[in-house]
Coordinates of C-alpha atoms in Angstrom, one line a residue:
X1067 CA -58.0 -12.6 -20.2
X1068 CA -55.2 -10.6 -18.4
X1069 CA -52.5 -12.3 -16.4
X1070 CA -53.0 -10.6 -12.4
X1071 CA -49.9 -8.8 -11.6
X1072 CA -47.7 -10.4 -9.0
X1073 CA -46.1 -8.2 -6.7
X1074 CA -43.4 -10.7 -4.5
X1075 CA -42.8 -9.9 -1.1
X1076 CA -40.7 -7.8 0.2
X1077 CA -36.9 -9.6 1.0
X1078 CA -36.6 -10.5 4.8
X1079 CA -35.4 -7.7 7.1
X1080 CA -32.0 -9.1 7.8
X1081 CA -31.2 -9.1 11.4
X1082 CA -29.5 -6.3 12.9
X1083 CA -26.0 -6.7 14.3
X1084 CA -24.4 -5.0 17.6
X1085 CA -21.4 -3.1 16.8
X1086 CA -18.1 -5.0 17.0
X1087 CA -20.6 -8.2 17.9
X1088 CA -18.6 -10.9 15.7
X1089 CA -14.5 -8.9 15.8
X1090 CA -12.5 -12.1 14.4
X1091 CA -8.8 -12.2 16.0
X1092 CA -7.6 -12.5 12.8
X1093 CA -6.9 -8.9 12.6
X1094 CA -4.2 -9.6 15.0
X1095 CA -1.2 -11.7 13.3
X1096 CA -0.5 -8.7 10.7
X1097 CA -0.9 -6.0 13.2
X1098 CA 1.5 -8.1 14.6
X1099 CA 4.0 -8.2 11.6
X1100 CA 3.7 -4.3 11.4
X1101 CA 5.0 -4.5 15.0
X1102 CA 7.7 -6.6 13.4
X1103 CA 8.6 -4.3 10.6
X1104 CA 8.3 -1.2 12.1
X1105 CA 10.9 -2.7 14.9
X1106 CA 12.8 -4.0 12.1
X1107 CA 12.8 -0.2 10.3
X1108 CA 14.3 1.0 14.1
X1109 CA 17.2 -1.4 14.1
X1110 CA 18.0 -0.2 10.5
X1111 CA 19.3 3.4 12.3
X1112 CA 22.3 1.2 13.5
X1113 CA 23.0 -1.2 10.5
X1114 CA 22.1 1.3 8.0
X1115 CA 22.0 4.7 9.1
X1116 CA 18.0 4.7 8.4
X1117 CA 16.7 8.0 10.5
X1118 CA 14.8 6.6 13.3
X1119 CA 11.9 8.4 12.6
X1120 CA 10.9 6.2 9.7
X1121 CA 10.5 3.5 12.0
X1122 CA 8.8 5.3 14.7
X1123 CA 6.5 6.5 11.9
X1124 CA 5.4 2.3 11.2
X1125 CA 5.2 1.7 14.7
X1126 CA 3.3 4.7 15.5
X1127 CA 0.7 3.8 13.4
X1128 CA 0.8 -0.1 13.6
X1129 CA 0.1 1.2 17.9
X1130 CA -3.0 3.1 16.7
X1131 CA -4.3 0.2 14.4
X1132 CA -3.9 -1.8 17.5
X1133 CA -5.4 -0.2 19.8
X1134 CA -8.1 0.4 17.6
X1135 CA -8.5 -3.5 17.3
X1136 CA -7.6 -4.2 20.5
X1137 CA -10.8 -1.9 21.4
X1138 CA -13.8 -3.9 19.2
X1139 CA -12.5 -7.3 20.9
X1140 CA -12.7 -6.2 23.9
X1141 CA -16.0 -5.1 23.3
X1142 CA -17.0 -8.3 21.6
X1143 CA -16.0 -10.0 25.0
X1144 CA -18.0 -7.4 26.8
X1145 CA -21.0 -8.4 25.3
X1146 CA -20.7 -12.0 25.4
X1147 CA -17.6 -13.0 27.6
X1148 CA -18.0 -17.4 26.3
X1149 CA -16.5 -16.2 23.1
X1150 CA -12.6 -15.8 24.3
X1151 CA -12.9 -19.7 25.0
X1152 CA -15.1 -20.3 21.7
X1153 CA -12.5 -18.6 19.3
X1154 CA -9.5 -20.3 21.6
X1155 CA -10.9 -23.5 20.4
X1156 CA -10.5 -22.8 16.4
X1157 CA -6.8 -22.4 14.8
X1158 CA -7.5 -19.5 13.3
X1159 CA -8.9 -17.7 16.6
X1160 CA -6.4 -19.4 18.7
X1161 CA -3.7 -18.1 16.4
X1162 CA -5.1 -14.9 16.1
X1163 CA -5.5 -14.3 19.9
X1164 CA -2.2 -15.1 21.0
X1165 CA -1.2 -12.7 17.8
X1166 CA -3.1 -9.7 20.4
X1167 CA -1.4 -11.2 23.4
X1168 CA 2.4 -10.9 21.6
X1169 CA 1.6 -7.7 19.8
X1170 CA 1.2 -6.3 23.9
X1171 CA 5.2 -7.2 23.9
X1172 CA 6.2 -5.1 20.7
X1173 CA 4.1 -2.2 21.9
X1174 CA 5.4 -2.1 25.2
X1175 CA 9.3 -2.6 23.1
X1176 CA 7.7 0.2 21.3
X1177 CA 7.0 2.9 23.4
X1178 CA 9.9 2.3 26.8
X1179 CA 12.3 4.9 24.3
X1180 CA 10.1 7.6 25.3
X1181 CA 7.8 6.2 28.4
X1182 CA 9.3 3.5 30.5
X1183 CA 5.8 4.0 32.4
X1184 CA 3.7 3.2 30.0
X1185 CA 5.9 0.8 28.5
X1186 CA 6.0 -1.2 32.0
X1187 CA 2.1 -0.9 31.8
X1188 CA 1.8 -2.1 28.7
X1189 CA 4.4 -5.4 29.7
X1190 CA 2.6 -6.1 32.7
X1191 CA -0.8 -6.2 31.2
X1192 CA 0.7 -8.8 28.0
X1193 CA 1.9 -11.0 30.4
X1194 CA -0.6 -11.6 32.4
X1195 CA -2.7 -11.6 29.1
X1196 CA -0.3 -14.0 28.1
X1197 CA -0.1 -16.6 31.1
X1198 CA -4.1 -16.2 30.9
X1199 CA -3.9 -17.3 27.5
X1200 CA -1.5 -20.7 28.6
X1201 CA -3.2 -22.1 31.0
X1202 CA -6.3 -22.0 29.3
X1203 CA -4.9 -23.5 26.2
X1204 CA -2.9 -25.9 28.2
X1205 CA -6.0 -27.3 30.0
X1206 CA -7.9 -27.2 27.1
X1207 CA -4.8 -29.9 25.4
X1208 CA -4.8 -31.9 28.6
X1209 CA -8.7 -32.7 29.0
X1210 CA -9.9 -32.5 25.4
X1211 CA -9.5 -35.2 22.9
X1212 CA -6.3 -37.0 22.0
X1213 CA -6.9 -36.0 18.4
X1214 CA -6.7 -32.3 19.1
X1215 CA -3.3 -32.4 20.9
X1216 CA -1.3 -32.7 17.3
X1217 CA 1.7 -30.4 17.6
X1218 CA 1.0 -27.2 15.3
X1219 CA 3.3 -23.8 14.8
X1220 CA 0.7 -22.1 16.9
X1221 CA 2.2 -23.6 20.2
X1222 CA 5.5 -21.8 19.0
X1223 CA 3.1 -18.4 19.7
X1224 CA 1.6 -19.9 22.3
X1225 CA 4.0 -21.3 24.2
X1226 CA 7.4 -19.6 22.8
X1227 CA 6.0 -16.2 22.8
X1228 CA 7.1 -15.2 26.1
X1229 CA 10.9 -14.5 24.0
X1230 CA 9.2 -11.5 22.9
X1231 CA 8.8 -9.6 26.5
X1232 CA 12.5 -9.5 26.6
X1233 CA 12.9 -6.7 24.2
X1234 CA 10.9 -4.7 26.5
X1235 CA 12.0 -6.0 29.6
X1236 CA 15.7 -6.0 29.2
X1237 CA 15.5 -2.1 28.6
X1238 CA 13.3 -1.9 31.6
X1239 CA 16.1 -3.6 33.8
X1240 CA 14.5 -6.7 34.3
X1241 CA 17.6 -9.2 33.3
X1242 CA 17.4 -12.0 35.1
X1243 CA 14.1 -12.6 34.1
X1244 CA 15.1 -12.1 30.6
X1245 CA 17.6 -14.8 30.7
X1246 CA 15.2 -17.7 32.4
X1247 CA 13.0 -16.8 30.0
X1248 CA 15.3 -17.1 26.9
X1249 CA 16.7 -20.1 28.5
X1250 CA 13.0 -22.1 29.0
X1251 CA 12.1 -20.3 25.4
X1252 CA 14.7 -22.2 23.7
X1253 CA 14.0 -25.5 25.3
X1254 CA 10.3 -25.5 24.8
X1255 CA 11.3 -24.3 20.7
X1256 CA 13.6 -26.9 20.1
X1257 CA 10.6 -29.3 21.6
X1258 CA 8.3 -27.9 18.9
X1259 CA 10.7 -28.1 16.2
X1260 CA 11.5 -31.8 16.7
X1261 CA 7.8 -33.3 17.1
X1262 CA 7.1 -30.8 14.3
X1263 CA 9.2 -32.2 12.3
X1264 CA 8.1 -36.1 13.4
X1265 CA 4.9 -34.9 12.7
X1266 CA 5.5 -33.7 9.5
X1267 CA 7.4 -36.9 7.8
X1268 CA 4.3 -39.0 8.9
X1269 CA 2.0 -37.2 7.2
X1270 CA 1.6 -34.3 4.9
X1271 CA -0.5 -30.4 5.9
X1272 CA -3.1 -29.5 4.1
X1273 CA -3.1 -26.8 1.9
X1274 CA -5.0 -24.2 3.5
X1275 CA -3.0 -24.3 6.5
X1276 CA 0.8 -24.5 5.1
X1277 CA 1.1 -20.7 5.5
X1278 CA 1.0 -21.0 9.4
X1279 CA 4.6 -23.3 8.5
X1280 CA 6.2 -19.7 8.0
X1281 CA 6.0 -19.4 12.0
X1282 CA 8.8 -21.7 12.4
X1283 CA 10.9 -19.1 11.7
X1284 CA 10.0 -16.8 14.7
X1285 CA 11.3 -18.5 17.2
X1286 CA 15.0 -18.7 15.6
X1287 CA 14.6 -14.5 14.9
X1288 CA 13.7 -13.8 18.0
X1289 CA 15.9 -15.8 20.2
X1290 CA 18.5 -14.5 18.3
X1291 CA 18.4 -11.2 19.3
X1292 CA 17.7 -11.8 23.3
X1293 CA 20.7 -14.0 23.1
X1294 CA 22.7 -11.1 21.5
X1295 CA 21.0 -8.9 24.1
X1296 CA 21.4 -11.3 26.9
X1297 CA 25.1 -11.7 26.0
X1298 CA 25.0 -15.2 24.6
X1299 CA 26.6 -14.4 21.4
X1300 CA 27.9 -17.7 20.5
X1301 CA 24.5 -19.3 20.6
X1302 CA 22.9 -16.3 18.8
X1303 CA 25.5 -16.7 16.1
X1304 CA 23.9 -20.9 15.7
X1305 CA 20.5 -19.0 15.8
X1306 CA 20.9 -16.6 13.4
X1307 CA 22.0 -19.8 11.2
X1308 CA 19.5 -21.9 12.1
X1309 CA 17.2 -18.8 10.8
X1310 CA 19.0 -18.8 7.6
X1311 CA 17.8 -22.6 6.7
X1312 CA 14.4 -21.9 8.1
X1313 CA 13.9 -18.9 5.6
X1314 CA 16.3 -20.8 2.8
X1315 CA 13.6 -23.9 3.4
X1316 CA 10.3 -21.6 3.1
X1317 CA 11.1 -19.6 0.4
X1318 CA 12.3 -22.9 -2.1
X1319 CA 9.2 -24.4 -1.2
X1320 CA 7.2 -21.3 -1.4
X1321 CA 4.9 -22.4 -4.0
X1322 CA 3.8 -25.4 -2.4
X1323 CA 3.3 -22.9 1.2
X1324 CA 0.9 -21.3 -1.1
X1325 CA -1.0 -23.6 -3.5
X1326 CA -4.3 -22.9 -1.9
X1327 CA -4.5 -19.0 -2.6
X1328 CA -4.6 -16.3 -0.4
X1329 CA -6.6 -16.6 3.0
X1330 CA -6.5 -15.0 6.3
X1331 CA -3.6 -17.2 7.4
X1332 CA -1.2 -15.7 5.1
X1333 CA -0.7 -13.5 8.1
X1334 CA 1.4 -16.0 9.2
X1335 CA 4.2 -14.6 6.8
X1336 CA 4.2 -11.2 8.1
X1337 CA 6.0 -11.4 12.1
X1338 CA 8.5 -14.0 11.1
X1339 CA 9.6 -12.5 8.3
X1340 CA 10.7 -8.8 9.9
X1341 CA 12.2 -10.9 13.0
X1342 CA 14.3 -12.8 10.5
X1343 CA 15.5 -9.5 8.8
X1344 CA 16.2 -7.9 12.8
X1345 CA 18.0 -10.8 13.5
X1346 CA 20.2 -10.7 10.3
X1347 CA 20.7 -7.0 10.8
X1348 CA 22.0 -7.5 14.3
X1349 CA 24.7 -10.5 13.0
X1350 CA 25.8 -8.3 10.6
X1351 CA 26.4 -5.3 13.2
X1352 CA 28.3 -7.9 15.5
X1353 CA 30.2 -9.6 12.7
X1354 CA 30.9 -6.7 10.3
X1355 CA 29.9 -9.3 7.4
X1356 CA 29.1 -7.8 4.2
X1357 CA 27.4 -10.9 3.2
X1358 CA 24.8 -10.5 6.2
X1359 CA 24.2 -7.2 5.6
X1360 CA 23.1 -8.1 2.0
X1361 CA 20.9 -10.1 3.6
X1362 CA 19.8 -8.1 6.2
X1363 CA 18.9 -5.6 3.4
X1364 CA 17.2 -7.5 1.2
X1365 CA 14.3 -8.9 4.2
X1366 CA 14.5 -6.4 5.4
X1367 CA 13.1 -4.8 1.4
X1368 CA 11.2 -7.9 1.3
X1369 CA 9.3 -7.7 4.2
X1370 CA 8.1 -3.7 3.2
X1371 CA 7.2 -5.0 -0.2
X1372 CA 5.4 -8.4 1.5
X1373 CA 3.8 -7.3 5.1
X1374 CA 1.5 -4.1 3.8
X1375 CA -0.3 -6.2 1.2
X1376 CA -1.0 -9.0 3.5
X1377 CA -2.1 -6.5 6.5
X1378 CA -4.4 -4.1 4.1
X1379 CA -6.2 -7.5 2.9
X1380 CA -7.3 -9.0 5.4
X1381 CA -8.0 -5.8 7.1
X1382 CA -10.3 -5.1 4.1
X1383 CA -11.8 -8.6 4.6
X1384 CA -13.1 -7.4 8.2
X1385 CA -14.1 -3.9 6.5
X1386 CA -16.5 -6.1 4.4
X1387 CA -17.7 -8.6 7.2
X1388 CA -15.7 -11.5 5.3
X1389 CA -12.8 -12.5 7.6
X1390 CA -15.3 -13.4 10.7
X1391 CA -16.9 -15.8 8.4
X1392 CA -13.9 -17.5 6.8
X1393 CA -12.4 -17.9 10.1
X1394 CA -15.2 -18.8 12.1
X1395 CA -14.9 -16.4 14.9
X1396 CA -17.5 -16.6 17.5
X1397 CA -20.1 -14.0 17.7
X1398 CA -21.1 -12.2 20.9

């Protein structure tokens, strides 16, 4: 007798998703490092006679890729506004988010050579994006649990980041705010550095999130040129040294920074690195040090050959729906 034919049932109707309903801020810390290069690629016209346009060309389009992203958050927040506070309360969304708030500073930096408007707009809207962002994450330190106040390099983005606004302030004329906040900056870093580095000879970090070590460098790169700018050149010149150990430090142990593979977090590499090679580039001008322009040269090389990969990845892990899920980002 015949076997009956078994016909299985059709797979489950997977549920439908709203468009941008689950945006991870992840996307943000490479945009963020394209902000970096392409800044980096402008400061090259002085140090090495690069036409500007090359640099307005990877700013240009590191504004559009912004915006773009900038766009399916929001509209993640529209439809469900809890999830700003959910992704603030994972590393990866907390990192990622101030990574939107900062990139605000580097577009507004971007754009005051031809709109000092817009620019001012574009300032004005980051830091108030940006104090948002502190007190949230501050009240979140003080009233949660003890075991969630551990120092990480995040609070350098957090908490540090407002060094960024003056390279968009100080062309818009707004100097003596630039220097309180370069002055408060480099208090609160040095703070960081030190429990950091308490924190880190008691016990060891976990694989998967060594990379986020790389953002100890920012805060060296990017004070270094505000000082420069805000006519502390002495203290830029200890800076720009401090910046050289930081880098010297990452790249020996570079292996160890990236034992566990790549993951979203390797976006981590991609700011501090172009800040390093703008800060280098700037010694070198003010020095006239062949030595530092080597060096300038060669991040600067480095960060082209390092920052694309990184950005394309993970931007091709949000193409596929991946980078939500290995983050954890919150869905609307």
């Amino acid at each position: 007798m015949s076997k009956a034919p078994y016909f299985p049932p059709p797979p489950p109707t997977p549920e439908k998703t709203r468009l941008f309903q689950r945006t991870p801020p992840a996307i943000f810390p490479p945009i963020m490092g394209a902000f970096g290069l392409g800044l980096a690629w402008r400061r090259a016209a002085d140090g090495f006679g690069v036409p500007d346009a090359f640099g307005d060309m990877i700013l240009g389009a590191a504004t559009i890729l912004y915006l773009f992203c900038l766009v399916a958050y929001v509209m993640k927040l529209m439809q469900r506004p809890a999830t700003f506070l959910e992704d603030l309360k994972i590393l990866p969304g907390r990192a990622g988010i101030i990574a939107m708030v900062l990139s605000g500073y580097l577009m507004a930096a971007t754009v005051v050579p031809f709109s000092t408007g817009l620019a001012t707009v574009a300032f004005g809207l980051a830091l108030a994006a940006h104090v948002v962002v502190v007190l949230r994450v501050a009240y979140s330190l003080i009233t949660g649990p003890v075991e969630a106040r551990s120092v990480t390099p995040v609070w350098h983005l957090i908490f540090v980041g407002f060094i960024l606004s003056p390279l968009a302030a100080l062309p818009l004329g707004f100097h003596i705010y630039s220097i309180a906040v370069f002055w408060i900056s480099l208090a609160i870093a040095l703070a960081i550095w030190g429990a950091s580095l308490a924190q880190f000879i008691r016990a060891d970090v976990p694989p998967p999130l060594r990379p986020l070590l790389a953002i100890h460098l920012a805060p060296a790169s990017v004070l270094g040129p505000v000082a420069f700018l805000t006519g502390y050149v002495q203290i830029a010149y200890v800076l720009c040294v401090l910046a050289v150990v930081l880098l010297t430090l990452l790249v020996i142990r570079a292996r160890w920074l990236t034992v566990a593979g790549f993951s979203p977090l390797w976006g981590a590499f991609t700011f501090p690195l172009a800040a390093f090679s703008t800060v280098m580039q700037i010694t070198a001008v003010h020095t006239g040090s062949d030595i530092l322009r080597i060096i300038a040269g060669l991040s600067l090389v480095a960060a082209s050959l390092i920052i694309p990969p990184i950005a394309y990845k993970v931007l091709m892990m949000w193409s596929k729906g991946v980078l939500a899920v290995k983050t954890n980002a919150a869905q609307a």
